[in-house]
Short mmCIF file of C-alpha atoms and ligand atoms in Angstrom, two decimals:
data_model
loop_
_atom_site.label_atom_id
_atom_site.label_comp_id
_atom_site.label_asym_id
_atom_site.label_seq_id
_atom_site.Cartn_x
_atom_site.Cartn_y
_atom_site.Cartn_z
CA UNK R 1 -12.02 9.76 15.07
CA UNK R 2 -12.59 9.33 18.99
CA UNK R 3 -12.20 5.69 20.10
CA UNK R 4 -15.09 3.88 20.52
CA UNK R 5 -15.35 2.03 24.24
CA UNK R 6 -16.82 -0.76 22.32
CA UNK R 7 -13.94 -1.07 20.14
CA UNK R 8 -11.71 -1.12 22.90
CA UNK R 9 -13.66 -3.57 24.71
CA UNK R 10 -13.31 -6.00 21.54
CA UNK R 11 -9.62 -5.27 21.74
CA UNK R 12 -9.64 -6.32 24.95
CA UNK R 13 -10.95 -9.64 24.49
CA UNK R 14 -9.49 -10.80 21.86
CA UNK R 15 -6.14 -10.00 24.07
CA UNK R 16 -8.04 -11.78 26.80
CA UNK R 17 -8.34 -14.76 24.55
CA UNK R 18 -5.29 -14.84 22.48
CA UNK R 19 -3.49 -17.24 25.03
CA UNK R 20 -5.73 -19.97 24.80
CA UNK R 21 -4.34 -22.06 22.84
CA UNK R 22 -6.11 -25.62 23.40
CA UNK R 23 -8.25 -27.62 20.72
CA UNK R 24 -6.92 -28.96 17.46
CA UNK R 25 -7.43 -27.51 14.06
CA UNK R 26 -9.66 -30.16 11.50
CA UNK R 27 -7.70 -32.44 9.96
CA UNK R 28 -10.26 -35.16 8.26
CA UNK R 29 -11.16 -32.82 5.47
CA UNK R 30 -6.62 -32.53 4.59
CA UNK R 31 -6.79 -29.57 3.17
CA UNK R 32 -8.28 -27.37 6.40
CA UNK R 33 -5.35 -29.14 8.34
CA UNK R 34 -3.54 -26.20 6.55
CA UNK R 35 -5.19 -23.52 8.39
CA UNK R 36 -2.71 -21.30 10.72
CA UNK R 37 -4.00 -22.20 14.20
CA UNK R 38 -3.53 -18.89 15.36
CA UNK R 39 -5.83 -17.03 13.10
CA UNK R 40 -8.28 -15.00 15.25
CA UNK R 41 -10.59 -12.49 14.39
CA UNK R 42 -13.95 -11.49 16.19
CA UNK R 43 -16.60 -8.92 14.68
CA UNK R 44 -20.04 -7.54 15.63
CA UNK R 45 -22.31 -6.01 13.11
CA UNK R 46 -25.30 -4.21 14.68
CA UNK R 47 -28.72 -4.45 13.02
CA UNK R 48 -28.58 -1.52 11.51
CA UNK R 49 -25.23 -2.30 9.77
CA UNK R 50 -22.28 -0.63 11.88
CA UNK R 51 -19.05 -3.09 12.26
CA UNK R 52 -16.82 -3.64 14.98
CA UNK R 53 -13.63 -5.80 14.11
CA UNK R 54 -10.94 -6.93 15.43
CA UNK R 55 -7.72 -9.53 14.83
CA UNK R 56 -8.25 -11.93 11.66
CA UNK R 57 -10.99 -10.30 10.14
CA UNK R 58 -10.25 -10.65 6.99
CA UNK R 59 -8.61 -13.78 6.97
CA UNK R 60 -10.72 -15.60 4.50
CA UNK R 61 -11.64 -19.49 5.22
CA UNK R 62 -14.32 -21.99 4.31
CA UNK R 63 -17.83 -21.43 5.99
CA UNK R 64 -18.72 -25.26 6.44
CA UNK R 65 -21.57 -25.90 8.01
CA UNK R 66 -22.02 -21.99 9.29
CA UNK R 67 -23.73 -22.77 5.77
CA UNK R 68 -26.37 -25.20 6.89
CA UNK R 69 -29.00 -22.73 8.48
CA UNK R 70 -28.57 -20.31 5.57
CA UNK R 71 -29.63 -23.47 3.02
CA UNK R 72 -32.04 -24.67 5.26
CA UNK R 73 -33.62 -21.20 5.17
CA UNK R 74 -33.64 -21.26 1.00
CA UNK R 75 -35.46 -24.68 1.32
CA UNK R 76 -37.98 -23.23 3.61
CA UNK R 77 -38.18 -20.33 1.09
CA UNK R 78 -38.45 -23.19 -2.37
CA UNK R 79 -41.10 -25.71 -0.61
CA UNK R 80 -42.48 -23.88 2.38
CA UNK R 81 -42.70 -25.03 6.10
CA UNK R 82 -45.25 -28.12 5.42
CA UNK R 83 -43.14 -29.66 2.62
CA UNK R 84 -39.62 -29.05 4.61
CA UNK R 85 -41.17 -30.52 7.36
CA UNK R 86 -42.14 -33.90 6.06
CA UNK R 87 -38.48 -34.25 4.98
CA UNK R 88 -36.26 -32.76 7.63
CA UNK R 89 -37.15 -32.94 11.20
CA UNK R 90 -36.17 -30.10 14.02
CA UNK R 91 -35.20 -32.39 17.04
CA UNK R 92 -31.53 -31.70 18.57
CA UNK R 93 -30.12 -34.72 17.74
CA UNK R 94 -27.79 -34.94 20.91
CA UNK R 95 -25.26 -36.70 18.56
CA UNK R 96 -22.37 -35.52 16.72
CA UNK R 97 -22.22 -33.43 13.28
CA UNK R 98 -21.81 -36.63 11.20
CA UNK R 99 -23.72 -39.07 13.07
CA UNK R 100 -25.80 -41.38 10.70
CA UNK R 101 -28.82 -39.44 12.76
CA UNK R 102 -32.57 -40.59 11.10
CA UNK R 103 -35.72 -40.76 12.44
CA UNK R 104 -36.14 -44.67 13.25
CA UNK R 105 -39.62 -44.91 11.88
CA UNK R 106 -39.21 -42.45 8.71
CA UNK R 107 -35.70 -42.14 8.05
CA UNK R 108 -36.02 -38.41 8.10
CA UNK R 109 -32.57 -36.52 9.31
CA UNK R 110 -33.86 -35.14 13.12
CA UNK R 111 -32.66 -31.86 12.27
CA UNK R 112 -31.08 -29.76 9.00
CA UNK R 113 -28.17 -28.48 11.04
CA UNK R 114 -26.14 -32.12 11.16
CA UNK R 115 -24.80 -33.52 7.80
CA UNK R 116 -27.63 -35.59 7.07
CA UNK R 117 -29.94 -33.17 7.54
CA UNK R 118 -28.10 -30.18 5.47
CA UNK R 119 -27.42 -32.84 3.03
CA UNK R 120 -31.38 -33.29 2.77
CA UNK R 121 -31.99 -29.66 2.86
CA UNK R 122 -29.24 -29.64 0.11
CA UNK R 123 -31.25 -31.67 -2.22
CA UNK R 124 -34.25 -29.57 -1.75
CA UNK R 125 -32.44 -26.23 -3.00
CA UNK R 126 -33.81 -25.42 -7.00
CA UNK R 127 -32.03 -26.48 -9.56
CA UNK R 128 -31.60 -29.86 -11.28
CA UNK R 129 -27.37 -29.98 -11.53
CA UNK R 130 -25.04 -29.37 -9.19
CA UNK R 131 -23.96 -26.14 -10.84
CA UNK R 132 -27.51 -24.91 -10.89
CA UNK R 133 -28.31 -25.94 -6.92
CA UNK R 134 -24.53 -24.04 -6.56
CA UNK R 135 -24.78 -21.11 -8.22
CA UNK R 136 -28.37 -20.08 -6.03
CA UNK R 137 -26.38 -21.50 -2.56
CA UNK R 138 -23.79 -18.78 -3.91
CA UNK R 139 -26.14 -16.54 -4.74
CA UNK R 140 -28.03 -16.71 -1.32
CA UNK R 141 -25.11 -16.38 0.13
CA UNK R 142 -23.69 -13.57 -0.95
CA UNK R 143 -27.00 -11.91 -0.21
CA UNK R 144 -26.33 -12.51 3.32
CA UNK R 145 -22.58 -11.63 3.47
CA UNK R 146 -23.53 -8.33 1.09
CA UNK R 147 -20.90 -9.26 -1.38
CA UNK R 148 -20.06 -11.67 -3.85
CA UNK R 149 -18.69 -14.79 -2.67
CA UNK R 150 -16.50 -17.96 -3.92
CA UNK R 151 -15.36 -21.12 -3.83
CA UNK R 152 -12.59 -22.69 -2.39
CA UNK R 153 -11.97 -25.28 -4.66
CA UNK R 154 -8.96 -27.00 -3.13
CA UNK R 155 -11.30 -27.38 -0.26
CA UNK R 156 -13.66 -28.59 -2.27
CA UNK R 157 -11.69 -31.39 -3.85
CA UNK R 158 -10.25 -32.35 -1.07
CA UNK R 159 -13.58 -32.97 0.90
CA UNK R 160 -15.11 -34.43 -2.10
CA UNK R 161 -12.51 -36.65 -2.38
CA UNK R 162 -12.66 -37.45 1.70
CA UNK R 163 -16.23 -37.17 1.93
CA UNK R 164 -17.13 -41.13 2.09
CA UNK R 165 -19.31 -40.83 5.57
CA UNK R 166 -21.32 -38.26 3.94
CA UNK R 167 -21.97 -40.12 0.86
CA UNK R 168 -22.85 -42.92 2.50
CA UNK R 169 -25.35 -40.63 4.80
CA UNK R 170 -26.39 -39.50 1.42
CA UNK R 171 -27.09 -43.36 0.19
CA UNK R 172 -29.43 -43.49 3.20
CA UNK R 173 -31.15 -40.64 2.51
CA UNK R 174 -31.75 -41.97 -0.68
CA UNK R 175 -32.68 -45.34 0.83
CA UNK R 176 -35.78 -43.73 2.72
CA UNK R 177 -36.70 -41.61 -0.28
CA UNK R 178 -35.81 -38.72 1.83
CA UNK R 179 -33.48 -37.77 -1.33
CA UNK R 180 -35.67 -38.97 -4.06
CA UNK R 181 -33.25 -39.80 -6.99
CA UNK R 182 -29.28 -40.93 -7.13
CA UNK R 183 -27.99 -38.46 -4.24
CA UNK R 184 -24.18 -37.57 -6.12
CA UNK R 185 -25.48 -34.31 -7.83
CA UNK R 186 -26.40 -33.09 -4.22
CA UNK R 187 -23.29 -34.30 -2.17
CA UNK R 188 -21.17 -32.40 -4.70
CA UNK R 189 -23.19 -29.37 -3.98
CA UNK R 190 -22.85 -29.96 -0.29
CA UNK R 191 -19.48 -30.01 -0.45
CA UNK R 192 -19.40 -27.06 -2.61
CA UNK R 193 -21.68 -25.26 -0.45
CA UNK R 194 -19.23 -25.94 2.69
CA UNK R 195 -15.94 -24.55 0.98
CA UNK R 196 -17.50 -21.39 0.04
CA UNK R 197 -14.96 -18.66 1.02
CA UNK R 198 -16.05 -16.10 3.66
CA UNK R 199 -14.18 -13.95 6.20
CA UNK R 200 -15.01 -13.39 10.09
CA UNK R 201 -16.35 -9.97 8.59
CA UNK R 202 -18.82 -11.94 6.56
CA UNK R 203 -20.52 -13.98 9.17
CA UNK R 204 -20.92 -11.29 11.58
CA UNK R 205 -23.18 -9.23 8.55
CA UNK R 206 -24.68 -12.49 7.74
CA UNK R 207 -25.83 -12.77 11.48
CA UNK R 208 -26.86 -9.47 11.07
CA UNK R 209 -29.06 -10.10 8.43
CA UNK R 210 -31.07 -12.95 10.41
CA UNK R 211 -30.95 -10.45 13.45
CA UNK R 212 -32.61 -7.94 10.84
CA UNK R 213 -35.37 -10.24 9.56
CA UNK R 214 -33.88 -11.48 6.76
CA UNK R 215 -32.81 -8.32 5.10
CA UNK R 216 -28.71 -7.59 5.03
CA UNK R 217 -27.84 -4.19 6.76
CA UNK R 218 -25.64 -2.93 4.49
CA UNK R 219 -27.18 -3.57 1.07
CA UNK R 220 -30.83 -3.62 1.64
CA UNK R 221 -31.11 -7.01 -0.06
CA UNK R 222 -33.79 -9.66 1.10
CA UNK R 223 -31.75 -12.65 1.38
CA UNK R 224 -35.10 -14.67 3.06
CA UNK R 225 -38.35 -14.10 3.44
CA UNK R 226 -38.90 -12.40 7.36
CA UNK R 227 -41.74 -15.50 7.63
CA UNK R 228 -38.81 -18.33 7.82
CA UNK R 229 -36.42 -16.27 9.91
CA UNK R 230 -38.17 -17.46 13.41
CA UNK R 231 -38.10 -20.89 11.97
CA UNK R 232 -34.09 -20.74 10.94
CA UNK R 233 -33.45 -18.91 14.63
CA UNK R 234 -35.26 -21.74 16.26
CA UNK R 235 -33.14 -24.73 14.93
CA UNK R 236 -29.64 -22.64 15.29
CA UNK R 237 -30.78 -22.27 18.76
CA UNK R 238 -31.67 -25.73 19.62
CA UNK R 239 -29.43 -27.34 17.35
CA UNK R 240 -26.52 -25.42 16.20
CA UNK R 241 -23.97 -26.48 18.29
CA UNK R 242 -24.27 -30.07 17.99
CA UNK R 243 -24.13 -32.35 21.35
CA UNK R 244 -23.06 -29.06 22.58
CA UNK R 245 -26.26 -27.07 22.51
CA UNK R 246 -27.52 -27.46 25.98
CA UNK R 247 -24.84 -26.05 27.22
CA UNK R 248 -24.18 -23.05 24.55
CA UNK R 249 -27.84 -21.87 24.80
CA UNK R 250 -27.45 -22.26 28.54
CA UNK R 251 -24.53 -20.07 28.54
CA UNK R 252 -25.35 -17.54 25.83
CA UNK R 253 -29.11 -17.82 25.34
CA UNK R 254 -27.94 -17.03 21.65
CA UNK R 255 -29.03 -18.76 18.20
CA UNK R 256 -25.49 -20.01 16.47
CA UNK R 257 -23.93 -22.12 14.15
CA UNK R 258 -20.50 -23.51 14.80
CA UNK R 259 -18.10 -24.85 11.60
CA UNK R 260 -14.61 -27.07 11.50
CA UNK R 261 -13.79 -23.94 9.69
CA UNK R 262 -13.15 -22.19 12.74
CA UNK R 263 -15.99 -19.95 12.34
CA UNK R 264 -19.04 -19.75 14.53
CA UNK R 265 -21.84 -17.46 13.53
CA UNK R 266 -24.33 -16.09 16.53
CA UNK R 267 -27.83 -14.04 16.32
CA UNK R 268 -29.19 -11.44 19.09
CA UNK R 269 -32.91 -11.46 17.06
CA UNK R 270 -33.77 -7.31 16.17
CA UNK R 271 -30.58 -6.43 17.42
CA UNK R 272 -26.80 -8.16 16.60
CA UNK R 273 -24.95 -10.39 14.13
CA UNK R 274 -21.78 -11.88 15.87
CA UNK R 275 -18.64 -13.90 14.40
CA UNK R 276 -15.73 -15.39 15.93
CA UNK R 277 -13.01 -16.92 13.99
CA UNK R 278 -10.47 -19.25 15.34
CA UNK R 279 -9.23 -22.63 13.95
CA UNK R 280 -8.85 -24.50 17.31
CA UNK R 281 -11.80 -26.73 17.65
CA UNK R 282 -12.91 -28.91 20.41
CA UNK R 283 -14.29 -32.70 20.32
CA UNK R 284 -17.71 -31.71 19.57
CA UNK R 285 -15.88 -29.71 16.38
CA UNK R 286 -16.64 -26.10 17.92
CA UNK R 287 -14.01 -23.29 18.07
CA UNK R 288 -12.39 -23.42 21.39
CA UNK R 289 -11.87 -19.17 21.20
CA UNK R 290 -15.31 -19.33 19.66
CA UNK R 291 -17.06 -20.28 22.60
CA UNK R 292 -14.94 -18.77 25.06
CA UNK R 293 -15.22 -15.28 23.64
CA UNK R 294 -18.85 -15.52 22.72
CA UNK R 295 -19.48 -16.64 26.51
CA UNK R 296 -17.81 -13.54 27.64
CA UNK R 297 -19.42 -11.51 25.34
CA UNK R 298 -23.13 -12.43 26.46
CA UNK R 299 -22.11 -12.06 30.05
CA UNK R 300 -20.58 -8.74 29.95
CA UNK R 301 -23.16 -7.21 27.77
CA UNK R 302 -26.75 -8.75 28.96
CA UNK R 303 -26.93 -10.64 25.39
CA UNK R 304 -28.51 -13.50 26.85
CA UNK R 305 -32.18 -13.84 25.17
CA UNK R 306 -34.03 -14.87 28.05
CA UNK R 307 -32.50 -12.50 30.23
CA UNK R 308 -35.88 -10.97 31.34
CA UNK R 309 -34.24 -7.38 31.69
CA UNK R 310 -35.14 -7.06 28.24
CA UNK R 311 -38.94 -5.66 28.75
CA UNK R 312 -41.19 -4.27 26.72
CA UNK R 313 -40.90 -0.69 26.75
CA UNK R 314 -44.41 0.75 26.84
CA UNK R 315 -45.62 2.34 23.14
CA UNK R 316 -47.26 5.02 24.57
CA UNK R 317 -44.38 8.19 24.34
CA UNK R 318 -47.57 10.87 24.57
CA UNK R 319 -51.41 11.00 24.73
CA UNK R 320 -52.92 14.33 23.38
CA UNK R 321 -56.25 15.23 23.53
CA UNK R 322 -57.19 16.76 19.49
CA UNK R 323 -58.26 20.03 20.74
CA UNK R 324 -55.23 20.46 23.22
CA UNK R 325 -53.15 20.11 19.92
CA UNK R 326 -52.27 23.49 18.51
CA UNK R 327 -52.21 23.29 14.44
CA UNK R 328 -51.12 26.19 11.87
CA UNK R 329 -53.57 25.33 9.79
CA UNK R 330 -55.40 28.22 9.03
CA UNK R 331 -59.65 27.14 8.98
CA UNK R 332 -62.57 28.82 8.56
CA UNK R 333 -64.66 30.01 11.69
CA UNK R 334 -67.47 26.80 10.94
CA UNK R 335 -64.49 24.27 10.52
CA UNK R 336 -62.95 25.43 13.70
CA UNK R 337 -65.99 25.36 15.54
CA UNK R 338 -66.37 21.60 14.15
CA UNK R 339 -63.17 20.82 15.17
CA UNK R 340 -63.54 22.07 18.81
CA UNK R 341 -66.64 20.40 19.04
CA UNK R 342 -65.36 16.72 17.56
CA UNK R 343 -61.36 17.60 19.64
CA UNK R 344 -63.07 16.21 22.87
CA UNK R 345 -63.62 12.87 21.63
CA UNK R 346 -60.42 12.71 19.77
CA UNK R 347 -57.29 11.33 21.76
CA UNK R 348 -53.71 11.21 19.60
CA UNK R 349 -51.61 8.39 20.78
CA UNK R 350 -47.91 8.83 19.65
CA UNK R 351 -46.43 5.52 20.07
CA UNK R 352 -42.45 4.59 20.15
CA UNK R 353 -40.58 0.92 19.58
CA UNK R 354 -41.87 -2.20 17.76
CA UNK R 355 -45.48 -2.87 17.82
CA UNK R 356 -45.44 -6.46 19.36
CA UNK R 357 -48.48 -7.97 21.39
CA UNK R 358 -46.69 -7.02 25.09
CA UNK R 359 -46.01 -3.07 23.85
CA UNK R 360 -49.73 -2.74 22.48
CA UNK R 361 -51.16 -4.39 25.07
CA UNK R 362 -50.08 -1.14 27.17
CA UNK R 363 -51.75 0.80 24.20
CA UNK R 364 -55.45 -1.20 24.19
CA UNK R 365 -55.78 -1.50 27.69
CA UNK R 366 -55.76 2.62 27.82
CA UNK R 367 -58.02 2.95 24.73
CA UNK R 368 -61.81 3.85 26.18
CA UNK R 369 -63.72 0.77 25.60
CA UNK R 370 -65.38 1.45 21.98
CA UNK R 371 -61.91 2.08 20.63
CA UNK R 372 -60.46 -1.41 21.68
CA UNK R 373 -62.22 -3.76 19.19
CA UNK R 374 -61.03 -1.31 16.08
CA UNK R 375 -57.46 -1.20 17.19
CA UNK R 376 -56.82 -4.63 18.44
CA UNK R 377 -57.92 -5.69 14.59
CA UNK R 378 -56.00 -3.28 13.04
CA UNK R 379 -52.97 -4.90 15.32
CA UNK R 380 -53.06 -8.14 15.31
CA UNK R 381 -53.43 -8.49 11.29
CA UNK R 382 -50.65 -6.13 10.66
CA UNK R 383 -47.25 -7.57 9.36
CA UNK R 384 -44.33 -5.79 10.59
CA UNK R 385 -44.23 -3.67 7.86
CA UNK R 386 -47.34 -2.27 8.42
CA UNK R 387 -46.75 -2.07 12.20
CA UNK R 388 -43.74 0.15 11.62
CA UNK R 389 -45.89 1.81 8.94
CA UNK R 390 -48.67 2.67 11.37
CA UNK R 391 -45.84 3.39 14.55
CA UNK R 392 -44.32 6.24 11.87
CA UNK R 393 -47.39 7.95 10.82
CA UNK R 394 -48.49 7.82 14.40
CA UNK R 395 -45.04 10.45 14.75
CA UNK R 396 -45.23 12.38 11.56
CA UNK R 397 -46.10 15.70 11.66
CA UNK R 398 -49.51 16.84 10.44
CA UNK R 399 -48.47 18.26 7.36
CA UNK R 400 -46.94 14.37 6.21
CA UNK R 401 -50.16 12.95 7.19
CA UNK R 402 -51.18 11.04 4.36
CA UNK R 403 -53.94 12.86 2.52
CA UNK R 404 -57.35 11.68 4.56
CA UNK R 405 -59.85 14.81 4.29
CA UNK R 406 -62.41 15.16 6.47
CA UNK R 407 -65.85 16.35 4.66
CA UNK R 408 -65.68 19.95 5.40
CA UNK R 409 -66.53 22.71 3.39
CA UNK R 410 -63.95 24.10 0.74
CA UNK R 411 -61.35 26.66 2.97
CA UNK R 412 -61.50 29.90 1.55
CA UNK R 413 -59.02 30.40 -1.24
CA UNK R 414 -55.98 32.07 0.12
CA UNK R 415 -55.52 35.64 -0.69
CA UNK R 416 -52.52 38.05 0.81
CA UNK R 417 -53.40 37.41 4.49
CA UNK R 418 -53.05 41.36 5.19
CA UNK R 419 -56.11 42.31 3.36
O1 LIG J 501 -19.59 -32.33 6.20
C1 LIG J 501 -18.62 -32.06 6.89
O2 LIG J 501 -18.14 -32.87 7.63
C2 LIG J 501 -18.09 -30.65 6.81
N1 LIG J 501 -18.22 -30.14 5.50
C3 LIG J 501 -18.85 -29.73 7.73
C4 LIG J 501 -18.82 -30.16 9.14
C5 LIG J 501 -18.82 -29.03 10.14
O3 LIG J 501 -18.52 -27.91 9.84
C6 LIG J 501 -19.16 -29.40 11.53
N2 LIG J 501 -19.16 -28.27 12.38
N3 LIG J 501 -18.78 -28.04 13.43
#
């Protein structure tokens, strides 16, 4: 099979990279201090579920809090936005991952991307034991990643048995009724949820499944509603990197999530999923490699999301007048003559890419002015479903048209066609 240039271009980077060598690999959780510093894998998956890998791709290690804006998202999905909101606030925090960060007044966490706010977003997952709340993180999960996933229990013990900042975070939660009974069932779980086993593979698909509005690429599974996606997005993007994510989003203009895992998971919205894997981290607890490569990679390809070369491509691929539209359709003389008669007024718009505001607003602004009332309605309540619905029938051939009949008169029943 040919080479693919964006293959290559992978290879090339992770060359590029492979001599930096600065940062240190986690030690305060003992058991990731075992972690071969070298490891390095990076991987794209493209929204509609093609991978490019390359390096440690396989290598599996513990997701840490890559986990938190996946949780966070199966809160929002258990209690809605209202609910969620009252407990867990979406403020960068400007601090570090385990900073005793709570709103002064409330005690709420500022955001659910820094311990105490997973560990909040933790307690709000169903399920009243810590296997229950486990087994749907693990299930959620593996939605994502499109395969089952596990635990890495020596991880596990070892943080639980480390884990005394969190707990005491936990205490405080508990303290403002943010956590609203004794808060061990849900540390357990969060450590559980951070030494669940994935692979650089794995958080590039799960990436790809945000970037693909919650639905994973390769298996077709929802793994969260499309309606919390925007808010998960939001919080990787102003949060996800910690005291870092001025500077990341400044740089790469790309929602992520960083863990002391070595992984860091990043989201093109509609389009990519991309994972880099390297052990190294720096003081803020981000993988050194991590950001370098993922700063390359928005710069050489135009990721960056507010890089306004991304415009709206106009909908409109064709207009048609109806009578300038040749159809097979064999009629009767009357329903021809109808049809010539009504094919002046009627205009066929064949429309091309997603249906948002700035692509229709090329469409309504065309429409003759009795027309623009109808199909601004019929826009602006459509979900995206229906908008992709309504952009595919406006391409299928007449024949797939679904069945509206006009009220004509009965065609004549067909007989040989010679006679
Ligand atoms: O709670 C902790 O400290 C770890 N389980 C997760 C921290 C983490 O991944 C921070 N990320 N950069």
């Amino acid at each position: 099979m040919a080479k693919s240039p964006i293959q290559d271009y992978l290879q090339a980077l992770h060359a590029r990279f492979s001599g930096l060598t600065s940062g240190k690999v986690a030690d305060y959780i003992p058991e990731l201090s075992l972690a071969d510093p070298g490891w390095f894998g990076i991987c794209i998956a493209t929204q509609d579920g093609h991978v490019y890998e390359v390096g440690d791709c396989s290598q599996p290690f513990t997701i840490q809090s890559v986990s938190k804006p996946l949780t966070y998202g199966r809160a929002l999905e258990q209690h809605g936005e209202a609910a969620v909101l009252e407990k867990i606030g979406v403020e960068p925090s400007g601090d570090a991952f385990n900073a005793i960060s709570l709103h002064p007044q409330s005690g709420t966490p500022l955001n659910p991307l820094i311990n105490a706010g997973a560990i909040a977003a933790c307690s709000l997952v169903p399920g009243d034991s810590m296997e229950d709340k486990t087994a749907t993180i693990l299930e959620t999960f593996s939605r994502y990643a499109g395969r089952q996933l596990d635990i890495d229990h020596k991880v596990y013990r070892s943080e639980s048995e480390t884990g005394h900042r969190n707990r005491a975070i936990g205490w405080m939660l508990r303290n403002f009724s943010v956590i609203e009974n004794d808060p061990t069932a849900t540390l357990e779980t969060y450590f559980q949820q951070c030494s669940i086993r994935v692979t650089c593979r794995d958080l590039a698909i799960m990436g790809a499944t945000l970037a693909n509005g919650g639905v994973n690429t390769l298996t077709g599974q929802r793994a969260v509603p499309e309606k919390f996606v925007a808010n998960v997005l939001s919080v990787m993007a102003t949060c996800g990197m910690y005291d870092a994510s001025g500077d990341w989003l400044y740089r790469t203009g790309l929602p992520a999530k960083s863990g002391v895992g070595g992984g860091i998971m990043a989201v093109q919205p509609g389009r990519l999923g991309i994972a880099v894997f390297s052990p190294r981290l720096d003081q803020q607890g981000n993988s050194v490699r991590g950001l370098a490569v993922c700063h390359a990679l928005t710069a050489d390809l135009g990721l960056h999301m507010f890089d306004a070369s991304q415009r709206a491509i106009p909908a409109i691929r064709r207009a048609t007048m109806r009578r300038s539209v040749k159809s097979n359709q064999r009629r009767t003389q009357q329903a021809n003559d109808y049809l010539l008669n009504v094919g002046k007024k009627l205009r066929v718009f064949h429309l091309h890419g997603a249906l948002t505001f700035a692509s229709i607003e090329s469409v309504v602004r065309v429409l003759p002015g009795a027309a623009r009332p109808l199909w601004l309605n019929v826009i602006c309540f459509l979900d995206s479903a229906q908008k992709s619905w309504l952009w595919s029938i406006s391409c299928w051939p007449p024949e797939r048209m679904p069945k509206v009949k006009p009220s004509l008169p009965p065609a004549r029943p067909r007989t040989n066609c010679l006679s």
